[in-house]
């Protein structure tokens, strides 16, 4: 029962493409992700990542990676930002900017983060940036094609009642 409630809740999340974001807004969002990167707790990898997530309401939540001595407990910057926003009541997102220290390559979200972004819609934008502020824009859908998402949970399934 709880699961059904959760599904209908998840299905109300709308896609908000940020095609209309001004260059200035994009630049600001990338700057905010670079600032967030400075908070990275990454004594093991020494790989700093920052994220800045723009909500439909134009609120920005930032995040950094937070590693742990028990290494599988670490969390990525993108997920920190998403979890901060969701825990504050924000679920509709226009865009997220991600920053790292990679000089010659834009930072690309890991598979797990792509799935977490996809939970909140497929048609919104991810700005993959370099330290010089240059970026590549991708939609969540482009980063995670053929996804498994909340709508799949709600789809018709074969009858398993005789097995339960
Ligand atoms: N990391 C992120 O925070 N986001 C990404 O998009 C890629 C990887 C973190 C996880 C870990 O703390 C460090 O970077 C090295 O993998």
PDB file of C-alpha atoms in Angstrom, residues 6 37-38 60 85 97 110 114 124 162:
ATOM      1  CA  UNK A   6       4.902   6.419  -3.200  1.00  0.00           C
ATOM      2  CA  UNK A  37      33.542  21.797  -4.701  1.00  0.00           C
ATOM      3  CA  UNK A  38      35.681  23.617  -2.142  1.00  0.00           C
ATOM      4  CA  UNK A  60      19.755  26.557  -5.516  1.00  0.00           C
ATOM      5  CA  UNK A  85      16.690  19.659  -1.895  1.00  0.00           C
ATOM      6  CA  UNK A  97      25.754  21.962 -12.698  1.00  0.00           C
ATOM      7  CA  UNK A 110      28.474   8.344 -12.251  1.00  0.00           C
ATOM      8  CA  UNK A 114      22.298   9.444 -13.227  1.00  0.00           C
ATOM      9  CA  UNK A 124      15.934  18.581 -17.382  1.00  0.00           C
ATOM     10  CA  UNK A 162      -0.896 -17.092  -6.420  1.00  0.00           C
TER      11      UNK A 162
END
